[in-house]
Coordinates of N, CA and C in Angstrom, one line a residue:
M23 N -49.3 20.0 -90.6 CA -48.5 20.8 -89.7 C -49.2 21.1 -88.4
S24 N -48.5 20.8 -87.3 CA -49.1 20.9 -85.9 C -49.0 22.3 -85.4
R25 N -49.6 22.5 -84.2 CA -49.5 23.8 -83.5 C -48.1 24.1 -83.2
R26 N -47.3 23.1 -82.8 CA -45.9 23.3 -82.5 C -45.1 23.8 -83.7
N27 N -45.5 23.3 -84.9 CA -44.8 23.7 -86.1 C -45.1 25.2 -86.4
V28 N -46.4 25.6 -86.2 CA -46.7 27.0 -86.4 C -46.0 27.9 -85.4
A29 N -45.9 27.4 -84.1 CA -45.2 28.2 -83.1 C -43.8 28.3 -83.4
D30 N -43.2 27.2 -83.9 CA -41.8 27.3 -84.3 C -41.5 28.3 -85.4
Y31 N -42.5 28.4 -86.4 CA -42.3 29.3 -87.4 C -42.4 30.8 -86.9
L32 N -43.3 31.0 -85.9 CA -43.5 32.4 -85.4 C -42.4 32.8 -84.5
V33 N -41.5 31.9 -84.2 CA -40.3 32.3 -83.4 C -39.5 33.4 -84.0
R34 N -39.6 33.5 -85.3 CA -38.8 34.6 -86.0 C -39.3 36.0 -85.6
F35 N -40.5 36.1 -85.1 CA -41.1 37.4 -84.8 C -40.7 37.7 -83.4
G36 N -40.3 39.0 -83.2 CA -39.9 39.4 -81.8 C -41.2 39.8 -81.0
E37 N -41.0 40.1 -79.7 CA -42.0 40.5 -78.9 C -42.6 41.9 -79.4
N38 N -43.9 41.9 -79.4 CA -44.7 43.1 -79.9 C -44.5 43.4 -81.3
E39 N -43.9 42.6 -82.1 CA -43.8 42.7 -83.5 C -45.1 42.2 -84.1
L40 N -45.8 43.0 -84.9 CA -47.1 42.6 -85.4 C -46.9 41.5 -86.5
I41 N -47.9 40.5 -86.4 CA -47.9 39.4 -87.3 C -49.2 39.5 -88.1
I42 N -49.1 39.7 -89.4 CA -50.2 39.8 -90.2 C -50.5 38.4 -90.7
S43 N -51.6 37.8 -90.1 CA -51.8 36.4 -90.3 C -52.0 36.0 -91.7
S44 N -52.8 36.7 -92.5 CA -53.0 36.4 -93.9 C -51.7 36.4 -94.7
E45 N -50.8 37.3 -94.4 CA -49.6 37.5 -95.1 C -48.7 36.3 -94.8
V46 N -48.6 35.9 -93.5 CA -47.8 34.7 -93.1 C -48.4 33.4 -93.8
Y47 N -49.7 33.3 -93.8 CA -50.2 32.1 -94.4 C -50.0 32.0 -95.9
K48 N -50.2 33.1 -96.5 CA -50.1 33.1 -98.0 C -48.6 32.9 -98.4
N49 N -47.7 33.5 -97.7 CA -46.3 33.4 -98.1 C -45.6 32.2 -97.6
E50 N -46.0 31.6 -96.5 CA -45.2 30.6 -95.9 C -45.9 29.3 -95.6
L51 N -47.2 29.3 -95.3 CA -47.8 28.1 -94.8 C -49.0 27.5 -95.6
S52 N -49.3 28.2 -96.7 CA -50.5 27.8 -97.4 C -50.4 26.4 -98.0
G53 N -49.1 26.0 -98.3 CA -48.9 24.7 -98.9 C -48.7 23.6 -97.9
K54 N -48.8 24.0 -96.6 CA -48.5 23.0 -95.6 C -49.6 22.7 -94.7
M55 N -50.7 23.5 -94.7 CA -51.8 23.2 -93.8 C -53.0 24.0 -94.4
S56 N -54.2 23.6 -94.0 CA -55.4 24.4 -94.5 C -55.5 25.7 -93.7
A57 N -56.2 26.6 -94.3 CA -56.4 27.9 -93.7 C -57.2 27.7 -92.4
E58 N -58.2 26.9 -92.4 CA -59.0 26.6 -91.2 C -58.1 26.1 -90.0
A59 N -57.3 25.2 -90.3 CA -56.4 24.6 -89.3 C -55.4 25.7 -88.8
Y60 N -54.9 26.5 -89.7 CA -54.0 27.6 -89.4 C -54.6 28.6 -88.4
Y61 N -55.8 29.1 -88.8 CA -56.4 30.1 -87.9 C -56.9 29.5 -86.6
K62 N -57.3 28.3 -86.6 CA -57.7 27.7 -85.3 C -56.4 27.6 -84.4
T63 N -55.3 27.3 -85.0 CA -54.1 27.2 -84.3 C -53.7 28.5 -83.6
L64 N -53.9 29.6 -84.4 CA -53.6 31.0 -83.9 C -54.5 31.3 -82.7
E65 N -55.8 30.9 -82.8 CA -56.7 31.2 -81.7 C -56.4 30.4 -80.5
R66 N -55.9 29.1 -80.7 CA -55.5 28.3 -79.5 C -54.3 28.9 -78.9
M67 N -53.4 29.4 -79.7 CA -52.2 30.1 -79.1 C -52.5 31.3 -78.3
C68 N -53.6 32.0 -78.8 CA -54.1 33.2 -78.0 C -54.6 32.8 -76.7
A69 N -55.4 31.7 -76.7 CA -56.0 31.2 -75.5 C -54.9 30.8 -74.5
K70 N -53.8 30.3 -74.9 CA -52.7 29.9 -74.1 C -51.8 31.1 -73.7
G71 N -52.0 32.3 -74.2 CA -51.2 33.4 -73.9 C -49.9 33.5 -74.7
E72 N -49.8 32.7 -75.7 CA -48.6 32.7 -76.5 C -48.7 33.8 -77.6
L73 N -49.9 34.1 -78.0 CA -50.2 35.2 -78.9 C -51.3 36.1 -78.3
D74 N -51.4 37.3 -78.9 CA -52.6 38.1 -78.5 C -53.0 38.8 -79.8
K75 N -54.3 39.1 -79.9 CA -54.8 39.8 -81.1 C -55.0 41.3 -80.9
I76 N -54.5 42.1 -81.8 CA -54.6 43.5 -81.6 C -55.6 44.1 -82.6
A77 N -55.9 43.4 -83.6 CA -57.0 43.8 -84.6 C -57.3 42.5 -85.4
K78 N -58.4 42.5 -86.1 CA -58.8 41.4 -86.9 C -57.7 41.0 -87.8
G79 N -57.3 39.7 -87.7 CA -56.2 39.2 -88.6 C -54.8 39.6 -88.2
I80 N -54.6 40.4 -87.1 CA -53.3 40.9 -86.8 C -53.0 40.5 -85.3
Y81 N -51.9 39.8 -85.1 CA -51.5 39.3 -83.8 C -50.1 39.8 -83.4
Y82 N -49.7 39.5 -82.2 CA -48.4 39.8 -81.7 C -48.0 38.9 -80.6
K83 N -46.7 38.7 -80.3 CA -46.3 37.9 -79.2 C -46.1 38.9 -78.0
P84 N -46.9 38.7 -77.0 CA -46.9 39.6 -75.9 C -45.5 39.8 -75.2
K85 N -45.2 41.1 -74.9 CA -44.0 41.4 -74.2 C -44.3 41.3 -72.7
K86 N -43.8 40.3 -72.0 CA -44.2 40.1 -70.6 C -43.0 40.6 -69.7
T87 N -43.4 41.4 -68.7 CA -42.4 41.9 -67.8 C -43.0 41.6 -66.3
K88 N -42.1 42.0 -65.4 CA -42.6 41.8 -64.0 C -43.7 42.7 -63.6
Y89 N -44.0 43.7 -64.5 CA -45.1 44.6 -64.2 C -46.3 44.2 -65.0
G90 N -46.2 43.1 -65.8 CA -47.4 42.6 -66.6 C -47.0 42.7 -68.0
V91 N -48.1 42.5 -68.9 CA -47.9 42.5 -70.3 C -47.9 43.9 -70.8
I92 N -46.9 44.3 -71.7 CA -46.8 45.6 -72.3 C -47.2 45.4 -73.8
P93 N -48.3 46.0 -74.2 CA -48.8 45.9 -75.6 C -47.9 46.7 -76.5
P94 N -48.1 46.4 -77.8 CA -47.3 47.2 -78.8 C -47.7 48.7 -78.7
S95 N -46.7 49.5 -78.9 CA -46.9 51.0 -78.9 C -47.4 51.4 -80.3
D96 N -47.9 52.6 -80.4 CA -48.4 53.1 -81.7 C -47.2 53.1 -82.6
Q97 N -46.0 53.4 -82.2 CA -44.8 53.4 -83.0 C -44.5 52.0 -83.5
D98 N -44.7 51.0 -82.7 CA -44.5 49.6 -83.1 C -45.5 49.3 -84.3
I99 N -46.7 49.8 -84.1 CA -47.7 49.5 -85.2 C -47.3 50.3 -86.5
V100 N -46.9 51.5 -86.3 CA -46.5 52.3 -87.5 C -45.4 51.6 -88.2
D101 N -44.4 51.3 -87.5 CA -43.1 50.7 -88.0 C -43.5 49.4 -88.9
T102 N -44.5 48.6 -88.4 CA -44.8 47.4 -89.1 C -45.2 47.7 -90.6
F103 N -45.8 48.9 -90.8 CA -46.4 49.2 -92.1 C -45.5 50.2 -92.9
I104 N -44.5 50.8 -92.4 CA -43.7 51.7 -93.1 C -42.3 51.3 -93.3
N105 N -41.8 50.4 -92.4 CA -40.4 50.0 -92.6 C -40.1 49.3 -93.9
N106 N -38.8 49.3 -94.3 CA -38.4 48.7 -95.6 C -39.2 49.2 -96.8
N107 N -39.4 50.6 -96.8 CA -40.1 51.3 -97.9 C -41.4 50.7 -98.2
Q108 N -42.2 50.3 -97.2 CA -43.5 49.7 -97.4 C -44.6 50.7 -97.1
G109 N -44.3 52.0 -96.8 CA -45.4 52.9 -96.5 C -44.9 54.2 -96.0
T110 N -45.8 55.1 -95.6 CA -45.4 56.4 -95.0 C -46.5 56.9 -94.1
V111 N -46.2 57.8 -93.2 CA -47.1 58.5 -92.4 C -47.6 59.7 -93.1
V112 N -48.9 60.0 -93.0 CA -49.4 61.3 -93.6 C -50.3 62.0 -92.5
G113 N -51.0 63.0 -92.9 CA -51.9 63.7 -91.9 C -51.1 64.5 -90.9
Y114 N -51.8 64.8 -89.8 CA -51.2 65.7 -88.8 C -49.8 65.3 -88.3
S115 N -49.5 64.0 -88.3 CA -48.2 63.6 -87.8 C -47.1 64.2 -88.7
I116 N -47.4 64.3 -90.0 CA -46.4 64.9 -90.9 C -46.5 66.4 -90.8
Y117 N -47.7 66.9 -90.8 CA -47.8 68.4 -90.7 C -47.0 68.9 -89.5
N118 N -47.2 68.2 -88.4 CA -46.5 68.6 -87.1 C -45.0 68.4 -87.3
E119 N -44.6 67.3 -87.8 CA -43.1 67.0 -88.0 C -42.4 68.0 -88.9
L120 N -43.2 68.5 -89.9 CA -42.6 69.5 -90.8 C -42.7 70.9 -90.3
G121 N -43.3 71.1 -89.1 CA -43.4 72.4 -88.5 C -44.5 73.2 -89.1
L122 N -45.4 72.6 -89.8 CA -46.5 73.4 -90.5 C -47.6 73.7 -89.6
T123 N -47.7 73.1 -88.5 CA -48.7 73.3 -87.5 C -48.3 72.8 -86.1
T124 N -48.8 73.4 -85.1 CA -48.5 73.0 -83.7 C -49.5 71.9 -83.2
Q125 N -50.5 71.7 -84.1 CA -51.6 70.7 -83.7 C -50.9 69.3 -83.6
V126 N -51.3 68.6 -82.5 CA -50.8 67.2 -82.3 C -51.9 66.2 -82.8
P127 N -51.4 65.2 -83.5 CA -52.4 64.3 -84.1 C -53.2 63.5 -83.0
K128 N -54.5 63.3 -83.2 CA -55.2 62.4 -82.3 C -55.1 61.0 -82.8
K129 N -54.9 60.9 -84.1 CA -54.8 59.5 -84.7 C -53.7 59.6 -85.7
I130 N -52.9 58.6 -85.8 CA -51.8 58.5 -86.8 C -52.3 57.9 -88.0
E131 N -52.1 58.5 -89.2 CA -52.6 58.0 -90.4 C -51.4 57.4 -91.2
V132 N -51.6 56.2 -91.7 CA -50.5 55.5 -92.4 C -51.0 55.0 -93.8
L133 N -50.2 55.2 -94.8 CA -50.5 54.6 -96.1 C -49.5 53.5 -96.3
T134 N -49.9 52.3 -96.8 CA -49.0 51.2 -96.9 C -49.3 50.3 -98.1
S135 N -48.2 49.6 -98.6 CA -48.4 48.7 -99.6 C -48.7 47.3 -99.1
R136 N -48.7 47.1 -97.8 CA -49.1 45.9 -97.1 C -50.6 45.9 -96.9
L137 N -51.2 44.9 -96.4 CA -52.6 44.8 -96.1 C -53.4 45.0 -97.4
A138 N -53.1 44.3 -98.5 CA -53.7 44.4 -99.8 C -55.2 44.6 -99.7
G139 N -55.6 45.8 -100.3 CA -57.0 46.0 -100.4 C -57.8 46.3 -99.1
Q140 N -57.1 46.6 -98.0 CA -57.7 46.7 -96.7 C -57.5 48.1 -96.1
T141 N -58.4 48.5 -95.2 CA -58.2 49.6 -94.3 C -58.4 49.1 -92.9
K142 N -57.5 49.4 -92.0 CA -57.7 48.9 -90.6 C -57.4 50.1 -89.7
T143 N -58.1 50.0 -88.5 CA -57.8 50.9 -87.4 C -57.2 50.0 -86.3
I144 N -56.0 50.3 -85.9 CA -55.3 49.5 -84.9 C -54.9 50.4 -83.8
R145 N -55.7 50.4 -82.7 CA -55.6 51.4 -81.6 C -55.7 52.8 -82.2
D146 N -54.7 53.6 -82.0 CA -54.7 55.0 -82.5 C -54.1 55.2 -83.9
V147 N -53.9 54.1 -84.6 CA -53.3 54.1 -85.9 C -54.3 53.7 -87.0
S148 N -54.5 54.5 -88.0 CA -55.4 54.2 -89.1 C -54.5 53.8 -90.3
V149 N -54.7 52.6 -90.8 CA -53.8 52.1 -91.8 C -54.6 51.9 -93.1
K150 N -54.2 52.4 -94.2 CA -54.9 52.3 -95.5 C -54.0 51.8 -96.6
Y151 N -54.4 50.8 -97.3 CA -53.6 50.2 -98.4 C -53.6 51.1 -99.6
V152 N -52.4 51.2 -100.2 CA -52.3 51.9 -101.5 C -51.3 51.1 -102.3
D153 N -51.7 50.8 -103.5 CA -50.8 50.1 -104.4 C -49.7 51.0 -105.0
L154 N -48.7 51.3 -104.2 CA -47.7 52.2 -104.5 C -46.4 51.8 -104.1
L155 N -45.3 52.1 -104.9 CA -44.0 51.8 -104.5 C -43.5 53.0 -103.7
F156 N -43.2 52.7 -102.4 CA -42.8 53.8 -101.5 C -41.3 54.1 -101.5
T157 N -40.8 54.6 -102.7 CA -39.5 55.0 -102.8 C -39.4 56.4 -102.1
N158 N -38.2 56.9 -101.9 CA -38.0 58.2 -101.2 C -38.7 59.3 -102.0
R159 N -38.5 59.3 -103.3 CA -39.1 60.3 -104.2 C -40.6 60.2 -104.1
N160 N -41.2 59.0 -104.1 CA -42.6 58.9 -104.1 C -43.2 59.3 -102.8
V161 N -42.5 59.0 -101.7 CA -42.9 59.4 -100.3 C -42.9 60.9 -100.2
T162 N -41.9 61.6 -100.7 CA -41.8 63.0 -100.7 C -43.0 63.6 -101.4
M163 N -43.4 63.0 -102.6 CA -44.5 63.5 -103.4 C -45.8 63.3 -102.6
V164 N -46.0 62.1 -102.1 CA -47.2 61.7 -101.3 C -47.4 62.7 -100.2
Q165 N -46.4 63.0 -99.4 CA -46.5 63.8 -98.2 C -46.8 65.3 -98.7
A166 N -46.1 65.8 -99.7 CA -46.4 67.1 -100.2 C -47.8 67.2 -100.7
M167 N -48.3 66.3 -101.5 CA -49.7 66.3 -102.0 C -50.7 66.1 -100.9
D168 N -50.3 65.5 -99.8 CA -51.2 65.4 -98.6 C -51.4 66.7 -98.0
V169 N -50.3 67.5 -97.9 CA -50.4 68.9 -97.4 C -51.3 69.7 -98.3
I170 N -51.0 69.6 -99.6 CA -51.8 70.4 -100.6 C -53.3 70.0 -100.6
E171 N -53.5 68.7 -100.6 CA -54.9 68.3 -100.7 C -55.7 68.7 -99.4
N172 N -55.1 68.7 -98.3 CA -55.8 69.0 -97.0 C -55.5 70.4 -96.5
Y173 N -55.0 71.3 -97.3 CA -54.5 72.6 -96.9 C -55.6 73.3 -96.1
Y174 N -56.8 73.3 -96.6 CA -57.9 74.1 -95.9 C -58.3 73.4 -94.5
K175 N -58.0 72.2 -94.4 CA -58.3 71.5 -93.1 C -57.3 71.6 -92.0
I176 N -56.1 72.0 -92.4 CA -55.0 72.1 -91.4 C -55.2 73.3 -90.5
Q177 N -55.3 73.0 -89.2 CA -55.5 74.1 -88.2 C -54.2 74.6 -87.7
D178 N -54.2 75.9 -87.3 CA -53.1 76.6 -86.7 C -51.9 76.5 -87.6
K179 N -52.1 76.8 -88.9 CA -51.0 76.8 -89.9 C -49.9 77.8 -89.6
D180 N -48.7 77.4 -89.8 CA -47.5 78.3 -89.7 C -47.2 78.7 -91.2
Y181 N -47.6 79.9 -91.6 CA -47.5 80.3 -93.0 C -46.1 80.4 -93.4
C182 N -45.2 80.9 -92.5 CA -43.8 81.0 -92.9 C -43.2 79.6 -93.2
A183 N -43.6 78.6 -92.4 CA -43.1 77.3 -92.6 C -43.7 76.7 -93.9
L184 N -44.9 77.0 -94.2 CA -45.5 76.5 -95.4 C -44.8 77.1 -96.6
I185 N -44.4 78.3 -96.6 CA -43.7 78.9 -97.7 C -42.4 78.2 -97.9
R186 N -41.6 78.0 -96.8 CA -40.4 77.3 -96.9 C -40.6 75.9 -97.4
F187 N -41.6 75.2 -97.0 CA -41.9 73.9 -97.5 C -42.2 73.9 -99.0
F188 N -43.1 74.8 -99.4 CA -43.4 74.8 -100.8 C -42.2 75.2 -101.7
D189 N -41.4 76.1 -101.2 CA -40.2 76.5 -101.9 C -39.2 75.3 -102.1
T190 N -39.0 74.6 -101.0 CA -38.1 73.4 -101.1 C -38.7 72.3 -102.0
F191 N -40.0 72.1 -101.8 CA -40.7 71.0 -102.7 C -40.6 71.4 -104.1
S192 N -40.9 72.7 -104.5 CA -40.8 73.1 -105.9 C -39.5 72.9 -106.5
S193 N -38.4 73.1 -105.7 CA -37.1 73.0 -106.3 C -36.7 71.5 -106.6
Q194 N -37.5 70.6 -105.9 CA -37.2 69.1 -106.1 C -38.3 68.5 -107.0
Y195 N -39.3 69.2 -107.4 CA -40.4 68.7 -108.1 C -40.0 67.9 -109.4
D196 N -40.6 66.7 -109.5 CA -40.4 65.8 -110.7 C -41.7 65.4 -111.2
E197 N -42.0 65.7 -112.4 CA -43.4 65.5 -113.0 C -43.6 64.0 -113.2
V198 N -42.6 63.2 -113.6 CA -42.8 61.8 -113.7 C -43.2 61.1 -112.4
T199 N -42.6 61.6 -111.3 CA -43.0 61.1 -110.0 C -44.4 61.5 -109.7
F200 N -44.8 62.7 -110.0 CA -46.2 63.1 -109.7 C -47.2 62.3 -110.5
E201 N -46.9 62.1 -111.8 CA -47.8 61.3 -112.6 C -48.0 59.9 -112.1
Y202 N -46.9 59.3 -111.6 CA -47.0 57.9 -111.1 C -47.8 57.9 -109.8
V203 N -47.5 58.8 -108.9 CA -48.2 58.9 -107.6 C -49.7 59.2 -107.8
H204 N -50.0 60.2 -108.7 CA -51.4 60.6 -109.0 C -52.1 59.4 -109.6
S205 N -51.5 58.5 -110.4 CA -52.2 57.4 -111.0 C -52.7 56.4 -109.9
K206 N -52.0 56.5 -108.7 CA -52.4 55.6 -107.6 C -53.3 56.3 -106.6
M207 N -53.1 57.6 -106.4 CA -53.8 58.3 -105.4 C -55.0 59.0 -105.8
H208 N -55.0 59.4 -107.1 CA -56.2 60.1 -107.7 C -56.6 61.4 -107.0
Y209 N -55.7 62.4 -107.1 CA -55.9 63.6 -106.4 C -57.0 64.4 -107.0
H210 N -57.7 65.3 -106.2 CA -58.7 66.2 -106.7 C -58.1 67.2 -107.7
K211 N -58.9 67.6 -108.6 CA -58.5 68.6 -109.6 C -58.1 69.9 -109.0
S212 N -58.8 70.3 -107.9 CA -58.5 71.5 -107.2 C -57.1 71.4 -106.6
S213 N -56.7 70.2 -106.1 CA -55.4 70.0 -105.6 C -54.3 70.1 -106.6
I214 N -54.6 69.6 -107.8 CA -53.7 69.7 -108.9 C -53.5 71.2 -109.3
A215 N -54.6 71.9 -109.3 CA -54.6 73.3 -109.7 C -53.8 74.1 -108.6
F216 N -53.9 73.7 -107.4 CA -53.1 74.4 -106.3 C -51.6 74.0 -106.5
L217 N -51.3 72.8 -106.9 CA -49.9 72.4 -107.1 C -49.4 73.2 -108.3
S218 N -50.2 73.4 -109.3 CA -49.7 74.2 -110.5 C -49.5 75.6 -110.1
E219 N -50.3 76.2 -109.2 CA -50.2 77.5 -108.7 C -48.8 77.7 -108.0
I220 N -48.5 76.7 -107.2 CA -47.3 76.7 -106.4 C -46.1 76.7 -107.3
L221 N -46.1 75.7 -108.3 CA -45.0 75.5 -109.2 C -44.8 76.8 -110.1
C222 N -45.9 77.3 -110.6 CA -45.7 78.5 -111.5 C -45.2 79.7 -110.7
Y223 N -45.6 79.8 -109.4 CA -45.2 80.9 -108.6 C -43.6 80.9 -108.5
Y224 N -43.1 79.7 -108.4 CA -41.6 79.5 -108.2 C -40.9 79.3 -109.6
G225 N -41.7 79.5 -110.6 CA -41.1 79.4 -112.0 C -40.7 78.0 -112.4
V226 N -41.4 77.0 -111.9 CA -41.1 75.6 -112.2 C -42.0 75.2 -113.4
T227 N -41.3 74.8 -114.5 CA -42.1 74.3 -115.7 C -42.8 73.0 -115.3
N228 N -44.1 73.0 -115.8 CA -44.9 71.8 -115.5 C -46.0 71.7 -116.6
H229 N -46.6 70.5 -116.7 CA -47.6 70.3 -117.7 C -48.9 69.8 -117.0
L230 N -49.2 70.4 -115.9 CA -50.4 70.0 -115.1 C -51.7 70.4 -115.7
D231 N -51.6 71.4 -116.7 CA -52.8 71.9 -117.3 C -53.6 70.7 -118.0
K232 N -52.9 69.7 -118.4 CA -53.5 68.6 -119.1 C -54.6 67.8 -118.2
Y233 N -54.4 68.0 -116.9 CA -55.4 67.4 -115.9 C -56.6 68.4 -115.6
L234 N -56.5 69.6 -116.1 CA -57.5 70.6 -115.7 C -58.3 71.1 -116.9
S235 N -59.4 71.7 -116.6 CA -60.3 72.2 -117.7 C -60.2 73.8 -117.6
T236 N -60.0 74.4 -118.8 CA -59.9 75.8 -118.9 C -61.3 76.5 -118.6
L237 N -62.3 75.7 -118.6 CA -63.7 76.2 -118.3 C -64.0 76.2 -116.8
S238 N -63.2 75.6 -116.0 CA -63.5 75.4 -114.6 C -62.6 76.4 -113.8
N239 N -63.2 76.9 -112.7 CA -62.6 77.8 -111.8 C -62.3 77.0 -110.5
Y240 N -61.2 76.4 -110.3 CA -60.9 75.6 -109.2 C -60.6 76.4 -107.9
K241 N -61.2 76.0 -106.8 CA -61.0 76.7 -105.6 C -59.7 76.2 -105.0
H242 N -58.8 77.1 -104.8 CA -57.5 76.7 -104.1 C -56.8 78.0 -103.7
P243 N -55.9 77.9 -102.7 CA -55.2 79.1 -102.2 C -54.3 79.7 -103.3
R244 N -54.1 81.0 -103.1 CA -53.1 81.7 -104.0 C -51.9 82.0 -103.2
M245 N -50.7 81.8 -103.8 CA -49.5 82.0 -103.1 C -49.3 83.4 -102.6
E246 N -49.9 84.4 -103.3 CA -49.8 85.8 -102.8 C -50.6 85.9 -101.4
E247 N -51.7 85.2 -101.3 CA -52.4 85.2 -100.1 C -51.7 84.5 -98.9
I248 N -50.9 83.4 -99.3 CA -50.2 82.7 -98.3 C -49.0 83.6 -97.8
Y249 N -48.4 84.3 -98.7 CA -47.3 85.3 -98.3 C -47.9 86.4 -97.5
E250 N -49.0 86.9 -97.8 CA -49.7 88.0 -97.0 C -50.0 87.5 -95.6
S251 N -50.4 86.2 -95.5 CA -50.7 85.6 -94.2 C -49.5 85.5 -93.4
A252 N -48.4 85.1 -94.1 CA -47.1 84.9 -93.4 C -46.6 86.2 -92.8
Q253 N -46.8 87.3 -93.6 CA -46.3 88.6 -93.1 C -47.2 89.1 -91.9
A254 N -48.5 88.8 -92.0 CA -49.4 89.2 -91.0 C -49.2 88.4 -89.7
H255 N -48.7 87.2 -89.8 CA -48.5 86.4 -88.6 C -47.0 86.4 -88.2
G256 N -46.2 87.0 -89.0 CA -44.7 86.9 -88.7 C -44.3 88.0 -87.8

């Protein structure tokens, strides 16, 4: 397969759409040319300005305008890894979107089922592979557990918003979903104890005790304390 053939295949990618080279080779071109020839072709295309590299193993077709080349935005990068139920954003981006804090993220954190076994930083986007099916239910659980796991690290918390968030999440809680997500994410026991605290406060039946030891005193917030903080800041 020639350079022209590779270029013809990459026509399906739009400008600034990220091209994960290993994924393309494995799924489409491995039976047609050697890996060495394939990657040399990509490098030659970069030299000619037909492609550009944004991170190791990740390329894009430059968007050329009369003002020059416009590189992919952070949102373009995020979309590559979360579209079509392939991932989700976590961290301060979600905390801010949910109104739990006014802090603006310095870096966007993404979990994805793409990039098997890899973690990459692409400009201001941190991408981490998780072997997880990102259904709507699972994404809701992942985001809620991210809030719970990082509760003490979240700055400028809006306690009233947190209470509303925990209330809504508890009403939708599904233990089968938690067990599946936990099997992939491996949450700390203190986070599971905090989740149990939240669910019990709202009267939601759960069996999270099986993950915890009766001999341990796990450090986690108490809902009464969160309500007191909400009243103090409200």
